[in-house]
């Protein structure tokens, strides 16, 4: 793992700094750049704005990951279900994401299943669109097996669920294979939790190669016939161009596959892609627990460290005044 990215992951996990930062949430440019600070209602206001101004759909995700406190888990489950209901009430597509460790995975897998079911039931009850979905995020390697089981369990119950797979992981191809014949949604990302060469592809070129190989499978005729929704979640132009060509050249229509990017990252390009006819979605996290999420964005893109420096200075300034 690169030194920069590993330092940022360590900073993301520093509870003391995180607690101090959460008190500054509303006033921090770093937070506002990547997150809708506030409750589910505030997130839906932003989702509506994205739809109205840019024609872009949103995936709402309640912040708060790696949580062991049962009350905090319960709040996340409730606001995630509320977000689904509010999206529907606002006349928007219902798409919600959840981190398994935000909804109880660290307490017990059974609790996490029950909570994911509650969110997925709220999503199912709120949305009539064929791609109304709860998409499970994928976290560090220790969560991969439980998240795959969670996804399979919800699918078996007929709930509208999808999941995220990380192309950098060597195991990704094997994890993807059984999903290609299912009517589900697979969001393919590069992966924000780099490991060593025993577990993942190393370096940009290899990760891109792996990503494109997986994308080819997700865009196969078999996947199309099964009713898979391939979601390509990346800001990498080379990948977006290649998967778009692959999809359109293979007979997939816009709407049958999606491009998804993080809220606040390359918004002008998101708009351009939408104007060119692509289905584009922004992943829009909301809540107050913004620190670990925003810091991972700095880890991915060192230029965001200017925003980080401002946030740290602001914290220092406020703690001395
Ligand atoms: P790459 O990092 O190579 O970036 C390509 C270009 O995009 C860069 O050159 C830069 O210009 C720009 N860019 C990228 N990130 C930026 C940033 N933060 N700020 C400004 N510019 C930036 N990961 C995971 O492990 N589990 C998950 O569940 C998810 N979920 C998820 C959902 C969605 C919708 C997206 C887009 C991403 C994720 N990720 C994720 C994160 C993902 O794994 C990956 O870390 C980031 O998307 C960065 O990788 P890129 O594919 O964008 O390529």
Short mmCIF file of C-alpha atoms and ligand atoms in Angstrom, two decimals:
data_model
loop_
_atom_site.label_atom_id
_atom_site.label_comp_id
_atom_site.label_asym_id
_atom_site.label_seq_id
_atom_site.Cartn_x
_atom_site.Cartn_y
_atom_site.Cartn_z
CA UNK A 1 0.00 0.00 0.00
CA UNK A 2 1.31 3.48 -0.79
CA UNK A 3 2.64 5.41 2.22
CA UNK A 4 0.26 8.31 1.55
CA UNK A 5 -2.85 6.15 1.37
CA UNK A 6 -1.91 4.10 4.46
CA UNK A 7 -1.27 7.32 6.44
CA UNK A 8 -4.69 8.60 5.45
CA UNK A 9 -6.36 5.34 6.51
CA UNK A 10 -4.59 5.62 9.91
CA UNK A 11 -5.81 9.22 10.22
CA UNK A 12 -9.33 8.15 9.26
CA UNK A 13 -9.31 5.65 12.14
CA UNK A 14 -8.02 8.16 14.73
CA UNK A 15 -11.05 8.56 16.98
CA UNK A 16 -9.75 11.63 18.83
CA UNK A 17 -9.23 13.65 15.66
CA UNK A 18 -12.49 12.30 14.23
CA UNK A 19 -14.53 13.43 17.24
CA UNK A 20 -13.00 16.91 17.08
CA UNK A 21 -13.66 17.10 13.35
CA UNK A 22 -17.30 16.05 13.61
CA UNK A 23 -17.93 19.12 15.76
CA UNK A 24 -16.70 21.27 12.89
CA UNK A 25 -18.73 19.46 10.26
CA UNK A 26 -20.94 22.28 9.04
CA UNK A 27 -18.04 24.68 8.64
CA UNK A 28 -15.43 22.45 7.02
CA UNK A 29 -14.87 22.70 3.29
CA UNK A 30 -13.48 19.16 3.25
CA UNK A 31 -16.75 17.83 4.70
CA UNK A 32 -19.00 19.91 2.49
CA UNK A 33 -17.12 18.89 -0.65
CA UNK A 34 -17.91 15.19 -0.28
CA UNK A 35 -20.86 14.87 2.08
CA UNK A 36 -24.40 16.20 2.60
CA UNK A 37 -23.99 17.34 6.19
CA UNK A 38 -27.28 16.72 7.97
CA UNK A 39 -30.14 14.26 8.16
CA UNK A 40 -32.00 12.21 5.54
CA UNK A 41 -34.18 15.19 4.68
CA UNK A 42 -31.08 17.30 3.89
CA UNK A 43 -29.68 14.49 1.74
CA UNK A 44 -32.90 14.25 -0.26
CA UNK A 45 -32.83 18.01 -0.86
CA UNK A 46 -29.34 17.57 -2.36
CA UNK A 47 -30.46 14.51 -4.36
CA UNK A 48 -33.33 16.52 -5.79
CA UNK A 49 -30.92 19.31 -6.71
CA UNK A 50 -28.62 16.86 -8.53
CA UNK A 51 -31.58 15.49 -10.46
CA UNK A 52 -32.98 18.91 -11.33
CA UNK A 53 -29.70 20.61 -12.28
CA UNK A 54 -27.72 17.77 -13.78
CA UNK A 55 -30.19 14.95 -14.49
CA UNK A 56 -28.11 12.77 -12.21
CA UNK A 57 -29.59 10.21 -9.80
CA UNK A 58 -28.25 9.73 -6.28
CA UNK A 59 -27.39 6.84 -4.02
CA UNK A 60 -27.87 7.91 -0.42
CA UNK A 61 -25.64 6.40 2.23
CA UNK A 62 -25.85 7.14 5.96
CA UNK A 63 -22.35 7.77 7.32
CA UNK A 64 -20.94 5.96 10.35
CA UNK A 65 -18.78 2.91 9.66
CA UNK A 66 -17.03 0.34 11.90
CA UNK A 67 -19.56 0.93 14.65
CA UNK A 68 -19.93 -1.30 17.72
CA UNK A 69 -22.45 0.83 19.60
CA UNK A 70 -25.93 -0.70 19.26
CA UNK A 71 -27.73 2.65 19.56
CA UNK A 72 -25.62 4.19 16.77
CA UNK A 73 -26.29 1.15 14.57
CA UNK A 74 -30.02 1.49 15.21
CA UNK A 75 -29.92 5.18 14.21
CA UNK A 76 -28.15 4.31 10.94
CA UNK A 77 -30.73 1.64 10.12
CA UNK A 78 -33.57 4.05 10.83
CA UNK A 79 -32.15 6.94 8.79
CA UNK A 80 -31.32 4.60 5.89
CA UNK A 81 -34.93 3.38 5.79
CA UNK A 82 -36.12 6.96 6.15
CA UNK A 83 -33.90 8.03 3.24
CA UNK A 84 -35.62 5.41 1.03
CA UNK A 85 -39.07 6.64 2.02
CA UNK A 86 -38.12 10.27 1.51
CA UNK A 87 -36.59 9.63 -1.94
CA UNK A 88 -39.85 8.02 -2.98
CA UNK A 89 -41.93 10.84 -1.53
CA UNK A 90 -39.80 13.34 -3.49
CA UNK A 91 -40.50 11.44 -6.73
CA UNK A 92 -36.88 10.30 -7.08
CA UNK A 93 -35.48 6.85 -7.81
CA UNK A 94 -34.95 4.92 -4.61
CA UNK A 95 -31.30 3.91 -4.29
CA UNK A 96 -29.65 3.53 -0.91
CA UNK A 97 -26.27 2.11 0.13
CA UNK A 98 -25.12 0.78 3.48
CA UNK A 99 -21.78 -0.24 4.96
CA UNK A 100 -22.22 -3.62 6.72
CA UNK A 101 -20.09 -2.37 9.64
CA UNK A 102 -22.45 0.60 10.00
CA UNK A 103 -25.48 -1.65 10.43
CA UNK A 104 -24.18 -4.11 12.97
CA UNK A 105 -21.64 -6.44 11.38
CA UNK A 106 -19.18 -5.81 14.21
CA UNK A 107 -21.87 -6.72 16.76
CA UNK A 108 -23.01 -9.92 15.07
CA UNK A 109 -23.68 -11.19 11.59
CA UNK A 110 -27.26 -12.10 12.58
CA UNK A 111 -27.99 -8.54 13.74
CA UNK A 112 -26.47 -7.16 10.56
CA UNK A 113 -28.73 -9.46 8.47
CA UNK A 114 -31.82 -8.38 10.34
CA UNK A 115 -30.89 -4.70 9.94
CA UNK A 116 -30.11 -5.05 6.25
CA UNK A 117 -33.48 -6.75 5.80
CA UNK A 118 -35.21 -3.83 7.49
CA UNK A 119 -33.55 -1.35 5.14
CA UNK A 120 -34.17 -3.53 2.07
CA UNK A 121 -37.84 -3.91 3.05
CA UNK A 122 -38.16 -0.12 3.34
CA UNK A 123 -36.47 0.25 -0.06
CA UNK A 124 -38.79 -2.37 -1.59
CA UNK A 125 -41.83 -0.68 -0.07
CA UNK A 126 -40.79 2.74 -1.32
CA UNK A 127 -39.72 2.12 -4.89
CA UNK A 128 -41.54 1.01 -7.99
CA UNK A 129 -38.62 1.52 -10.38
CA UNK A 130 -37.07 -1.78 -11.59
CA UNK A 131 -33.68 -0.70 -10.27
CA UNK A 132 -34.81 0.38 -6.85
CA UNK A 133 -32.05 -1.13 -4.75
CA UNK A 134 -30.15 -1.34 -1.51
CA UNK A 135 -26.52 -1.65 -2.61
CA UNK A 136 -24.16 -3.05 0.01
CA UNK A 137 -20.81 -1.31 0.19
CA UNK A 138 -17.70 -3.47 0.51
CA UNK A 139 -15.23 -2.66 3.28
CA UNK A 140 -11.92 -4.22 4.30
CA UNK A 141 -11.05 -7.83 3.45
CA UNK A 142 -12.39 -9.24 6.74
CA UNK A 143 -15.88 -8.12 5.72
CA UNK A 144 -15.92 -9.62 2.23
CA UNK A 145 -17.23 -13.10 3.12
CA UNK A 146 -19.94 -11.83 5.51
CA UNK A 147 -21.02 -9.22 2.95
CA UNK A 148 -21.33 -11.86 0.23
CA UNK A 149 -23.44 -13.97 2.62
CA UNK A 150 -25.56 -10.95 3.47
CA UNK A 151 -26.20 -10.25 -0.19
CA UNK A 152 -27.06 -13.89 -0.91
CA UNK A 153 -29.44 -14.03 2.07
CA UNK A 154 -31.33 -10.90 1.01
CA UNK A 155 -31.53 -12.08 -2.61
CA UNK A 156 -32.91 -15.43 -1.46
CA UNK A 157 -35.67 -13.52 0.34
CA UNK A 158 -36.53 -11.72 -2.91
CA UNK A 159 -35.39 -8.34 -1.61
CA UNK A 160 -34.04 -5.65 -3.98
CA UNK A 161 -30.35 -5.81 -3.18
CA UNK A 162 -27.01 -5.42 -4.91
CA UNK A 163 -23.41 -5.29 -3.79
CA UNK A 164 -20.03 -3.73 -4.40
CA UNK A 165 -17.01 -5.73 -5.56
CA UNK A 166 -13.41 -4.52 -5.41
CA UNK A 167 -11.48 -5.15 -8.61
CA UNK A 168 -8.10 -4.88 -6.90
CA UNK A 169 -8.75 -8.09 -4.94
CA UNK A 170 -7.40 -11.26 -6.55
CA UNK A 171 -10.47 -13.11 -5.34
CA UNK A 172 -12.86 -10.73 -7.10
CA UNK A 173 -13.24 -12.80 -10.25
CA UNK A 174 -14.37 -15.84 -8.24
CA UNK A 175 -16.76 -13.69 -6.18
CA UNK A 176 -18.27 -12.19 -9.32
CA UNK A 177 -18.83 -15.45 -11.24
CA UNK A 178 -21.95 -16.73 -9.42
CA UNK A 179 -23.54 -13.25 -9.59
CA UNK A 180 -23.45 -13.09 -13.38
CA UNK A 181 -26.52 -15.28 -13.66
CA UNK A 182 -28.55 -13.40 -11.03
CA UNK A 183 -30.94 -10.50 -11.32
CA UNK A 184 -29.01 -8.22 -9.04
CA UNK A 185 -26.83 -5.11 -9.24
CA UNK A 186 -23.05 -5.30 -9.05
CA UNK A 187 -21.13 -2.10 -8.47
CA UNK A 188 -17.51 -2.52 -9.54
CA UNK A 189 -14.94 -0.29 -7.81
CA UNK A 190 -11.15 -0.38 -7.75
CA UNK A 191 -11.16 -0.82 -3.96
CA UNK A 192 -10.23 1.65 -1.23
CA UNK A 193 -8.46 -0.83 1.09
CA UNK A 194 -5.13 -1.76 -0.49
CA UNK A 195 -3.38 -4.90 0.75
CA UNK A 196 -0.24 -6.77 -0.22
CA UNK A 197 0.52 -8.75 -3.37
CA UNK A 198 -0.83 -11.96 -1.78
CA UNK A 199 -4.31 -10.50 -1.86
CA UNK A 200 -4.51 -7.81 -4.46
CA UNK A 201 -3.30 -6.54 -7.78
CA UNK A 202 -0.49 -4.05 -7.41
CA UNK A 203 -0.12 -0.80 -9.32
CA UNK A 204 -2.45 1.22 -11.50
CA UNK A 205 -1.96 -0.73 -14.73
CA UNK A 206 -2.69 -4.12 -13.14
CA UNK A 207 -5.73 -2.84 -11.29
CA UNK A 208 -7.08 -1.31 -14.49
CA UNK A 209 -6.48 -4.57 -16.35
CA UNK A 210 -8.31 -6.50 -13.65
CA UNK A 211 -11.16 -3.98 -13.68
CA UNK A 212 -11.63 -4.29 -17.43
CA UNK A 213 -11.56 -8.09 -17.31
CA UNK A 214 -14.31 -8.08 -14.68
CA UNK A 215 -16.27 -5.43 -16.61
CA UNK A 216 -16.17 -7.66 -19.69
CA UNK A 217 -17.82 -10.47 -17.68
CA UNK A 218 -20.41 -8.08 -16.25
CA UNK A 219 -21.25 -7.01 -19.80
CA UNK A 220 -21.48 -10.54 -21.19
CA UNK A 221 -24.63 -11.77 -22.96
CA UNK A 222 -25.14 -14.19 -20.04
CA UNK A 223 -25.27 -11.29 -17.57
CA UNK A 224 -27.60 -9.36 -19.87
CA UNK A 225 -30.01 -12.29 -20.17
CA UNK A 226 -29.98 -12.77 -16.42
CA UNK A 227 -30.97 -9.13 -15.88
CA UNK A 228 -27.81 -8.05 -14.09
CA UNK A 229 -27.37 -4.30 -13.58
CA UNK A 230 -23.65 -3.52 -14.04
CA UNK A 231 -22.60 -0.35 -12.23
CA UNK A 232 -19.15 0.99 -13.02
CA UNK A 233 -18.10 3.17 -10.13
CA UNK A 234 -14.88 4.95 -11.01
CA UNK A 235 -13.54 8.40 -11.91
CA UNK A 236 -10.90 6.93 -14.18
CA UNK A 237 -11.50 8.25 -17.70
CA UNK A 238 -9.71 5.39 -19.37
CA UNK A 239 -12.01 2.90 -17.61
CA UNK A 240 -15.19 4.89 -18.18
CA UNK A 241 -14.39 5.20 -21.91
CA UNK A 242 -13.52 1.52 -22.22
CA UNK A 243 -16.56 0.15 -20.35
CA UNK A 244 -18.89 2.49 -22.20
CA UNK A 245 -17.55 1.30 -25.55
CA UNK A 246 -17.74 -2.30 -24.39
CA UNK A 247 -21.34 -1.89 -23.22
CA UNK A 248 -22.73 0.02 -26.20
CA UNK A 249 -20.76 -2.16 -28.65
CA UNK A 250 -22.19 -5.28 -26.96
CA UNK A 251 -25.79 -4.14 -27.35
CA UNK A 252 -26.36 -2.81 -23.83
CA UNK A 253 -28.49 0.29 -23.82
CA UNK A 254 -28.09 3.35 -21.60
CA UNK A 255 -30.09 2.61 -18.47
CA UNK A 256 -29.14 -1.08 -18.60
CA UNK A 257 -25.73 -0.16 -17.18
CA UNK A 258 -24.74 2.76 -14.98
CA UNK A 259 -21.74 4.96 -14.27
CA UNK A 260 -21.45 6.02 -10.66
CA UNK A 261 -19.13 8.56 -9.09
CA UNK A 262 -18.66 10.05 -5.69
CA UNK A 263 -20.51 13.23 -4.90
CA UNK A 264 -18.07 16.12 -5.18
CA UNK A 265 -15.59 14.33 -7.45
CA UNK A 266 -15.36 15.63 -11.03
CA UNK A 267 -18.93 16.99 -11.10
CA UNK A 268 -18.45 18.75 -14.46
CA UNK A 269 -17.46 15.48 -16.07
CA UNK A 270 -20.43 13.70 -14.46
CA UNK A 271 -22.66 16.29 -16.10
CA UNK A 272 -20.94 15.91 -19.48
CA UNK A 273 -21.42 12.15 -19.42
CA UNK A 274 -25.08 12.61 -18.58
CA UNK A 275 -25.46 15.10 -21.43
CA UNK A 276 -23.94 12.47 -23.74
CA UNK A 277 -26.74 10.10 -22.76
CA UNK A 278 -25.11 7.94 -20.09
CA UNK A 279 -26.93 6.93 -16.89
CA UNK A 280 -24.90 8.67 -14.22
CA UNK A 281 -25.37 8.46 -10.50
CA UNK A 282 -23.67 10.24 -7.61
CA UNK A 283 -22.94 8.41 -4.38
CA UNK A 284 -24.09 10.88 -1.75
CA UNK A 285 -23.17 10.16 1.87
CA UNK A 286 -25.05 12.04 4.54
CA UNK A 287 -24.85 12.51 8.30
CA UNK A 288 -22.32 13.98 10.69
CA UNK A 289 -19.72 11.19 10.89
CA UNK A 290 -17.89 12.49 7.85
CA UNK A 291 -14.25 12.19 8.95
CA UNK A 292 -13.23 8.61 7.95
CA UNK A 293 -15.10 8.89 4.67
CA UNK A 294 -13.63 12.26 3.66
CA UNK A 295 -10.12 11.24 4.70
CA UNK A 296 -10.25 8.21 2.41
CA UNK A 297 -10.98 10.66 -0.42
CA UNK A 298 -7.78 12.53 0.50
CA UNK A 299 -5.93 9.19 0.46
CA UNK A 300 -7.16 8.51 -3.07
CA UNK A 301 -6.31 11.93 -4.37
CA UNK A 302 -3.47 13.81 -2.65
CA UNK A 303 -4.63 17.13 -4.13
CA UNK A 304 -7.55 16.99 -1.70
CA UNK A 305 -4.98 17.44 1.08
CA UNK A 306 -5.37 21.20 0.66
CA UNK A 307 -8.89 20.78 1.99
CA UNK A 308 -7.53 18.54 4.75
CA UNK A 309 -4.93 21.14 5.75
CA UNK A 310 -7.64 23.79 5.96
CA UNK A 311 -9.80 21.51 8.13
CA UNK A 312 -6.90 20.78 10.51
CA UNK A 313 -6.00 24.47 10.74
CA UNK A 314 -9.60 25.35 11.41
CA UNK A 315 -9.75 22.77 14.19
CA UNK A 316 -6.56 24.19 15.71
CA UNK A 317 -7.92 27.73 15.43
CA UNK A 318 -11.26 26.85 17.03
CA UNK A 319 -9.69 24.87 19.85
CA UNK A 320 -7.58 27.88 20.82
CA UNK A 321 -10.44 30.39 20.68
P1 LIG B 1 -8.34 6.69 -9.51
O1 LIG B 1 -8.12 6.75 -8.04
O2 LIG B 1 -7.24 6.21 -10.38
O3 LIG B 1 -8.85 8.09 -10.00
C1 LIG B 1 -9.02 8.45 -11.34
C2 LIG B 1 -9.01 9.97 -11.43
O4 LIG B 1 -10.18 10.47 -10.79
C3 LIG B 1 -7.84 10.61 -10.67
O5 LIG B 1 -6.74 10.82 -11.48
C4 LIG B 1 -8.44 11.89 -10.18
O6 LIG B 1 -8.32 12.86 -11.19
C5 LIG B 1 -9.90 11.58 -9.97
N1 LIG B 1 -10.22 11.23 -8.57
C6 LIG B 1 -10.31 10.01 -8.01
N2 LIG B 1 -10.64 10.07 -6.71
C7 LIG B 1 -10.74 11.38 -6.44
C8 LIG B 1 -11.07 12.10 -5.27
N3 LIG B 1 -11.33 11.48 -4.13
N4 LIG B 1 -11.08 13.45 -5.36
C9 LIG B 1 -10.82 14.10 -6.51
N5 LIG B 1 -10.51 13.46 -7.66
C10 LIG B 1 -10.46 12.13 -7.63
N6 LIG B 1 -14.33 1.44 -2.43
C11 LIG B 1 -14.46 0.34 -1.64
O7 LIG B 1 -13.46 -0.26 -1.27
N7 LIG B 1 -15.71 -0.10 -1.25
C12 LIG B 1 -16.86 0.51 -1.67
O8 LIG B 1 -17.96 0.07 -1.32
C13 LIG B 1 -16.73 1.65 -2.52
N8 LIG B 1 -17.83 2.30 -2.99
C14 LIG B 1 -17.69 3.25 -3.96
C15 LIG B 1 -18.80 3.77 -4.59
C16 LIG B 1 -18.65 4.67 -5.63
C17 LIG B 1 -19.85 5.22 -6.31
C18 LIG B 1 -17.36 5.08 -6.05
C19 LIG B 1 -17.16 6.01 -7.20
C20 LIG B 1 -16.24 4.58 -5.40
C21 LIG B 1 -16.39 3.69 -4.35
N9 LIG B 1 -15.28 3.19 -3.69
C22 LIG B 1 -15.44 2.09 -2.88
C23 LIG B 1 -13.95 3.82 -3.85
C24 LIG B 1 -13.11 3.16 -4.93
O9 LIG B 1 -12.71 1.88 -4.51
C25 LIG B 1 -11.84 3.98 -5.26
O10 LIG B 1 -11.04 4.08 -4.10
C26 LIG B 1 -12.14 5.38 -5.76
O11 LIG B 1 -13.23 5.39 -6.64
C27 LIG B 1 -10.92 5.96 -6.50
O12 LIG B 1 -10.60 5.16 -7.61
P2 LIG B 1 -10.97 5.55 -9.13
O13 LIG B 1 -11.57 4.34 -9.75
O14 LIG B 1 -11.80 6.75 -9.19
O15 LIG B 1 -9.59 5.71 -9.84
#
